[in-house]
CSV table of C-alpha atoms in Angstrom, one decimal:
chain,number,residue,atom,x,y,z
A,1413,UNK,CA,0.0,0.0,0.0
A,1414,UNK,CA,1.1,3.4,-0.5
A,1415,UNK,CA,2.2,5.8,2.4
A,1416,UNK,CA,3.5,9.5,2.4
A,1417,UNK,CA,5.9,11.0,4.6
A,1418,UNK,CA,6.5,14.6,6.0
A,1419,UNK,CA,9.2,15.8,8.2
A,1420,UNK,CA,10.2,17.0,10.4
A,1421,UNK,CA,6.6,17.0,12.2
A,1422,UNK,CA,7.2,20.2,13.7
A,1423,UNK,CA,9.7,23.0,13.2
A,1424,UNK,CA,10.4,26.5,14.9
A,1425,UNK,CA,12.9,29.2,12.8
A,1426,UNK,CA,14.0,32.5,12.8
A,1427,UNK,CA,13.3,35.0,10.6
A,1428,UNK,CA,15.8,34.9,7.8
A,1429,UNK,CA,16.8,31.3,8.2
A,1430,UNK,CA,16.7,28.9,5.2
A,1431,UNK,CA,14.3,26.1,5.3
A,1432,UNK,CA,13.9,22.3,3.4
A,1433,UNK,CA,11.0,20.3,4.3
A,1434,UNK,CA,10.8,17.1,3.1
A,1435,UNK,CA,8.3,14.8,1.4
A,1436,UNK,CA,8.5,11.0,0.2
A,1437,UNK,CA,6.0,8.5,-1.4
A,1438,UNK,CA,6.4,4.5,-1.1
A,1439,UNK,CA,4.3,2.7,-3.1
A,1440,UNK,CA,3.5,4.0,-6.1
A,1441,UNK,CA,5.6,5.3,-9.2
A,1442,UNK,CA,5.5,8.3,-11.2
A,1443,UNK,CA,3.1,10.2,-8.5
A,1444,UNK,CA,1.5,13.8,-9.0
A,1445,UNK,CA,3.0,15.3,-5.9
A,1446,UNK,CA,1.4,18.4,-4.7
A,1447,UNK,CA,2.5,20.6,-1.5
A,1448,UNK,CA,-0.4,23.1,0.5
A,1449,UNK,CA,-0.3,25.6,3.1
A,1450,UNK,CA,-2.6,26.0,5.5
A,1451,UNK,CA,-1.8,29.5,6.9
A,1452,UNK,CA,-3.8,30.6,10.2
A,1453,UNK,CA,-7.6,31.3,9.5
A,1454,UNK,CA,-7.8,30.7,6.1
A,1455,UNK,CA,-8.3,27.4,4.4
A,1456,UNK,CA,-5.5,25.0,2.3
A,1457,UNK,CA,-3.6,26.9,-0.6
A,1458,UNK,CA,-1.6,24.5,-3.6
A,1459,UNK,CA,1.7,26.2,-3.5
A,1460,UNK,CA,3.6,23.8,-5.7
A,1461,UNK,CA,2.8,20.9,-8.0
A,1462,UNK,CA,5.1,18.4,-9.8
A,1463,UNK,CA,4.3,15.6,-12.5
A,1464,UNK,CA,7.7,13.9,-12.6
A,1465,UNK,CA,11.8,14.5,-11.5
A,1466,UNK,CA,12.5,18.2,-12.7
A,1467,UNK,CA,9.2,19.7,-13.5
A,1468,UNK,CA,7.6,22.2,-11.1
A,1469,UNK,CA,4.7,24.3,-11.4
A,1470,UNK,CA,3.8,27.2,-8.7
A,1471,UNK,CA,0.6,28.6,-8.3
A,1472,UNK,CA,1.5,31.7,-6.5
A,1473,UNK,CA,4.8,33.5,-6.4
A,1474,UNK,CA,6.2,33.6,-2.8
A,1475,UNK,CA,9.6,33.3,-1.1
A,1476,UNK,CA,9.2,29.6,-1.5
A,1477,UNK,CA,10.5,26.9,-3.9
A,1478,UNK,CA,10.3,23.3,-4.6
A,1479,UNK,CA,12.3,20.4,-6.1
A,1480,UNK,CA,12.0,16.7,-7.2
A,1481,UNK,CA,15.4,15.3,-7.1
A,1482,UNK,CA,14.1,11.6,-7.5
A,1483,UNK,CA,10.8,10.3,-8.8
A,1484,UNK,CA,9.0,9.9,-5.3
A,1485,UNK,CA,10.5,12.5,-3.3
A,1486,UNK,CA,9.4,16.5,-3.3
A,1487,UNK,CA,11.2,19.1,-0.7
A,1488,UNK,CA,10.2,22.6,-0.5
A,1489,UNK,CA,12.6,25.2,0.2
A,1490,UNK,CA,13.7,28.6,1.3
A,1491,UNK,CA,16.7,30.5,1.4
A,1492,UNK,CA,15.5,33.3,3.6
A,1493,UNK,CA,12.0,32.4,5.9
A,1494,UNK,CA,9.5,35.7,6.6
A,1495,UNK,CA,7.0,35.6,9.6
A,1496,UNK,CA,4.5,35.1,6.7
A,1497,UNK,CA,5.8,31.8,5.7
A,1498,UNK,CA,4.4,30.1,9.2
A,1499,UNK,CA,1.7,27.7,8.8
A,1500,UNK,CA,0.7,24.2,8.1
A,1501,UNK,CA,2.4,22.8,4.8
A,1502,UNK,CA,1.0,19.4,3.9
A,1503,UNK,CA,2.3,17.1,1.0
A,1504,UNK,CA,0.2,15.1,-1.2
A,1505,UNK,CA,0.1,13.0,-4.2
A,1506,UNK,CA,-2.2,11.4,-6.9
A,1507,UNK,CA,-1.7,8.7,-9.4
A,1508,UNK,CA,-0.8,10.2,-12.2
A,1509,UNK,CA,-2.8,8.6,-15.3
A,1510,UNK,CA,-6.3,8.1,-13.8
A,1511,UNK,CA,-7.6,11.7,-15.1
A,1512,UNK,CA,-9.5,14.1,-13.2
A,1513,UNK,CA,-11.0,12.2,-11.0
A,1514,UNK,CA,-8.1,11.3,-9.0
A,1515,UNK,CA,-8.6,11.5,-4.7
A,1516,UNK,CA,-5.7,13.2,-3.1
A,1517,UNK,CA,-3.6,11.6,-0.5
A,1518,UNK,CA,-1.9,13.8,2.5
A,1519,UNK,CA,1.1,13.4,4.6
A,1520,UNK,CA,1.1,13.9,8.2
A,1521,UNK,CA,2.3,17.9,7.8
A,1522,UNK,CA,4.3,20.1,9.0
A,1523,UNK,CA,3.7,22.7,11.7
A,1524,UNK,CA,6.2,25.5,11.1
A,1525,UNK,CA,6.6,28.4,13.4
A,1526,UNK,CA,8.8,31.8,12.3
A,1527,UNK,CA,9.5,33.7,15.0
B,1441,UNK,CA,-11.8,30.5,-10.9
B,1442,UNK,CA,-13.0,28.1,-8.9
B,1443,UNK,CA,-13.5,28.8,-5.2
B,1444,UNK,CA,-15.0,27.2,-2.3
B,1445,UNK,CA,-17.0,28.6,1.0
B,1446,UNK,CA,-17.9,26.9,3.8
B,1447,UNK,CA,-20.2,28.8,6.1
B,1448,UNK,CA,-19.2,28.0,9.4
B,1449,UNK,CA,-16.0,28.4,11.4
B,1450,UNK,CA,-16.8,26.8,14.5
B,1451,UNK,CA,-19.5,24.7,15.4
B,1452,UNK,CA,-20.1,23.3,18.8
B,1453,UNK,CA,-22.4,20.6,19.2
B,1454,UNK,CA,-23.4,18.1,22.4
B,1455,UNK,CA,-23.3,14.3,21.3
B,1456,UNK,CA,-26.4,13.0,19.9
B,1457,UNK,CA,-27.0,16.4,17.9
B,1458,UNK,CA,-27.1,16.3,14.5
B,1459,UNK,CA,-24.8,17.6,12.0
B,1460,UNK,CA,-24.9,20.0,8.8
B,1461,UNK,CA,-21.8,21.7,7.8
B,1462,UNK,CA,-22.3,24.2,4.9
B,1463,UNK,CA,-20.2,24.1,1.6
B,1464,UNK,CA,-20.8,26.1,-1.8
B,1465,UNK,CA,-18.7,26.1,-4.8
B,1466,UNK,CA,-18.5,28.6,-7.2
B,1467,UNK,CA,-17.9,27.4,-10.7
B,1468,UNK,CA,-21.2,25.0,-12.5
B,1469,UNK,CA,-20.9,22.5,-14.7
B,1470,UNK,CA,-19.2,18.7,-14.0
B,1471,UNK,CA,-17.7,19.1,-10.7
B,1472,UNK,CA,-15.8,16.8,-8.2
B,1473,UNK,CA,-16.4,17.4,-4.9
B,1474,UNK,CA,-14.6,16.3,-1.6
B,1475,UNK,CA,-15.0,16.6,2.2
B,1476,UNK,CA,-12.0,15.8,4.2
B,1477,UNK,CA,-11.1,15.3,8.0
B,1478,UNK,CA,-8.2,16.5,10.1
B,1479,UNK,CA,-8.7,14.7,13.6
B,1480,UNK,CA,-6.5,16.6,16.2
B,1481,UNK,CA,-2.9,15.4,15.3
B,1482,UNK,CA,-3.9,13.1,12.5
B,1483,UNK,CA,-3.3,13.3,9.0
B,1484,UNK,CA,-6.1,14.9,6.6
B,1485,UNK,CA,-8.3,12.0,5.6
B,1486,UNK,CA,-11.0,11.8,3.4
B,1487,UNK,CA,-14.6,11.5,4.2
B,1488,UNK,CA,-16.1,11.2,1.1
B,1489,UNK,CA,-16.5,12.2,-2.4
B,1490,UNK,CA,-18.8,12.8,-5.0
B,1491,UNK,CA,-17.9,12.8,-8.9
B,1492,UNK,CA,-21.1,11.5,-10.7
B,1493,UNK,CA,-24.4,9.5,-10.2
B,1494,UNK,CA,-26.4,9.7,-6.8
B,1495,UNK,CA,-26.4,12.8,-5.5
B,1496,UNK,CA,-26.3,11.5,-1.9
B,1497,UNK,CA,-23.5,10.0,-1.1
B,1498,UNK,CA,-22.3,8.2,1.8
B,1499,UNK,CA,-18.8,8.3,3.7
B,1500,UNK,CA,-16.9,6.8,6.5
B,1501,UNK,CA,-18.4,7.0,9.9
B,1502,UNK,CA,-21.5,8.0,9.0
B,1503,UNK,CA,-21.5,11.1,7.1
B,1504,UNK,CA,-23.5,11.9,4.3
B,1505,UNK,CA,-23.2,14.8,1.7
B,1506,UNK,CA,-26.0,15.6,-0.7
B,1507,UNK,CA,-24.6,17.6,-4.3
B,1508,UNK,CA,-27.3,19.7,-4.7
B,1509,UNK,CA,-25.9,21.8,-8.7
B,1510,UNK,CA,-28.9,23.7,-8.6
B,1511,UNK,CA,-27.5,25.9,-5.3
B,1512,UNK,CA,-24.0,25.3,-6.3
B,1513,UNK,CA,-23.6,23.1,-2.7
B,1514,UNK,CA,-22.0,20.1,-1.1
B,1515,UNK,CA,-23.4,20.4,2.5
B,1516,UNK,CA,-22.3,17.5,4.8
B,1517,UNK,CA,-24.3,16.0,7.5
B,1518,UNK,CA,-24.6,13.6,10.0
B,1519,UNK,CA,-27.9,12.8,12.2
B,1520,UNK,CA,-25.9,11.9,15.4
B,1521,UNK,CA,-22.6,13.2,16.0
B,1522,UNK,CA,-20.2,11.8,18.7
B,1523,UNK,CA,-16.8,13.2,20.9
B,1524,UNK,CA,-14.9,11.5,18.5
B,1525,UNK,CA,-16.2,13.5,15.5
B,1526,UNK,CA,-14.6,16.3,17.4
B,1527,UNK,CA,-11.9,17.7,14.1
B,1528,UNK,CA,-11.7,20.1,11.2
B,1529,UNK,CA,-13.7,19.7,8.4
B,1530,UNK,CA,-12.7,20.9,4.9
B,1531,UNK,CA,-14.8,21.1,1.8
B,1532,UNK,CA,-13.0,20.8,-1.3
B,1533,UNK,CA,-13.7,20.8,-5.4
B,1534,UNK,CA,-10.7,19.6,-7.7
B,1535,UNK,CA,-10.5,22.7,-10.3
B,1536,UNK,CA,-7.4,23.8,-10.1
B,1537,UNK,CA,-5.2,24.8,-13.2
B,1538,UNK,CA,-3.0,21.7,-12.3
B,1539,UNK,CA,-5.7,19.4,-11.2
B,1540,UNK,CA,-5.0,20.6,-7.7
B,1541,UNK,CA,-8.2,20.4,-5.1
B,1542,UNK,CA,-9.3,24.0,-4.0
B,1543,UNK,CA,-10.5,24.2,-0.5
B,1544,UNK,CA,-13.0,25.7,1.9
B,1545,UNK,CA,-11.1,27.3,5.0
B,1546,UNK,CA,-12.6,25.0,7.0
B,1547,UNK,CA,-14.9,24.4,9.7
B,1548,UNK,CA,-13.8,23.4,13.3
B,1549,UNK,CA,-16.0,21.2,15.1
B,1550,UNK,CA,-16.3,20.3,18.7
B,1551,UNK,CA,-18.4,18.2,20.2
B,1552,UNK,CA,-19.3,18.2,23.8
B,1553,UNK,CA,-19.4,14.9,25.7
């Protein structure tokens, strides 16, 4: 069966600090890999999506990137963290040649803090 | 573009209430339509889903949602709700420009033993 991974769980940074979290899929091959935020008060926002190693779409231009190094991992990234970038970032994936109809699975998240 | 609203922020309930949580969408046509569930420190799980056929469709644990396209909604209910029910409730559509799901900000709800 397939699982997703998220870590680390929780994590508490100062402003200015560079961040990676990181996400990882077992189970499954070639996954649509998606990561959210959930920011205070407001509901889940796609940030970044990815089809396969390489390829990375944003929705919304932030101080926030994202890479696939290998097929079934996705790690988002900063080099310099804001007090906006706190909030709940969740990773997910879908199958990727099942069409539109496709559930979305999540990972754990994680909580991070910039103080 | 596609959005999503869901009415309520909080809702506090005693057990043995019933449940409706309130979700519109704002785009017509074919939709696909999702409630998901965040327990306190669990992973966001889905409830159920609706993409075609029966309009009322039945989740995990009880929960029902009824697509009505007519008032653009995807309200989720429940006629007897219990502690453990106690979570965050998202309404979602997928309609995103990269097949991404869009989501309601969510409702939090507690219910009192």
């Amino acid at each position: 069966s397939q699982t997703i991974h998220q870590w680390p769980a929780t994590l508490v940074q100062p402003v200015g600090s560079p961040l990676s979290l990181e996400c990882t899929v077992e189970g499954t091959s070639n996954p649509n890999l998606y990561w959210y935020r959930q920011a205070a008060g407001r509901g889940l926002q796609l940030l970044f999506y990815s089809v396969g190693i390489g390829q990375i779409s944003s929705e919304v231009p932030q101080n926030l990137s994202a890479s696939r190094p290998q097929d079934r991992q996705f790690i988002l990234s900063s080099k310099k963290l804001l007090l906006s970038d706190s909030g709940f970032y969740l990773c997910a994936w879908t199958p990727s040649l099942t069409g539109s109809t496709d559930t979305q699975y999540f990972g754990p998240g994680t909580r991070l803090t910039v103080l | 573009a596609q959005s999503v609203s869901q009415h309520n922020h909080h809702v506090i309930l005693s057990e043995a209430a019933s449940l409706e949580l309130g979700c519109n969408y704002s785009y017509g046509g074919t939709v696909n339509l999702f409630w998901y569930v965040q327990y306190p420190g669990q992973h966001l799980q889905l409830l159920l889903k609706y993409f075609s056929g029966d309009p009322l469709v039945k989740g995990i644990k009880g929960f029902e949602a009824e697509f009505i396209k007519s008032k653009f909604s995807f309200n989720l209910r429940k006629p007897s709700v219990q502690w453990s029910d106690t979570a965050e409730y998202f309404c979602a559509v997928l309609g995103g420009s990269q097949g991404n799901l869009i989501f309601g900000k969510g409702t939090k709800l507690s219910v009192k033993p």
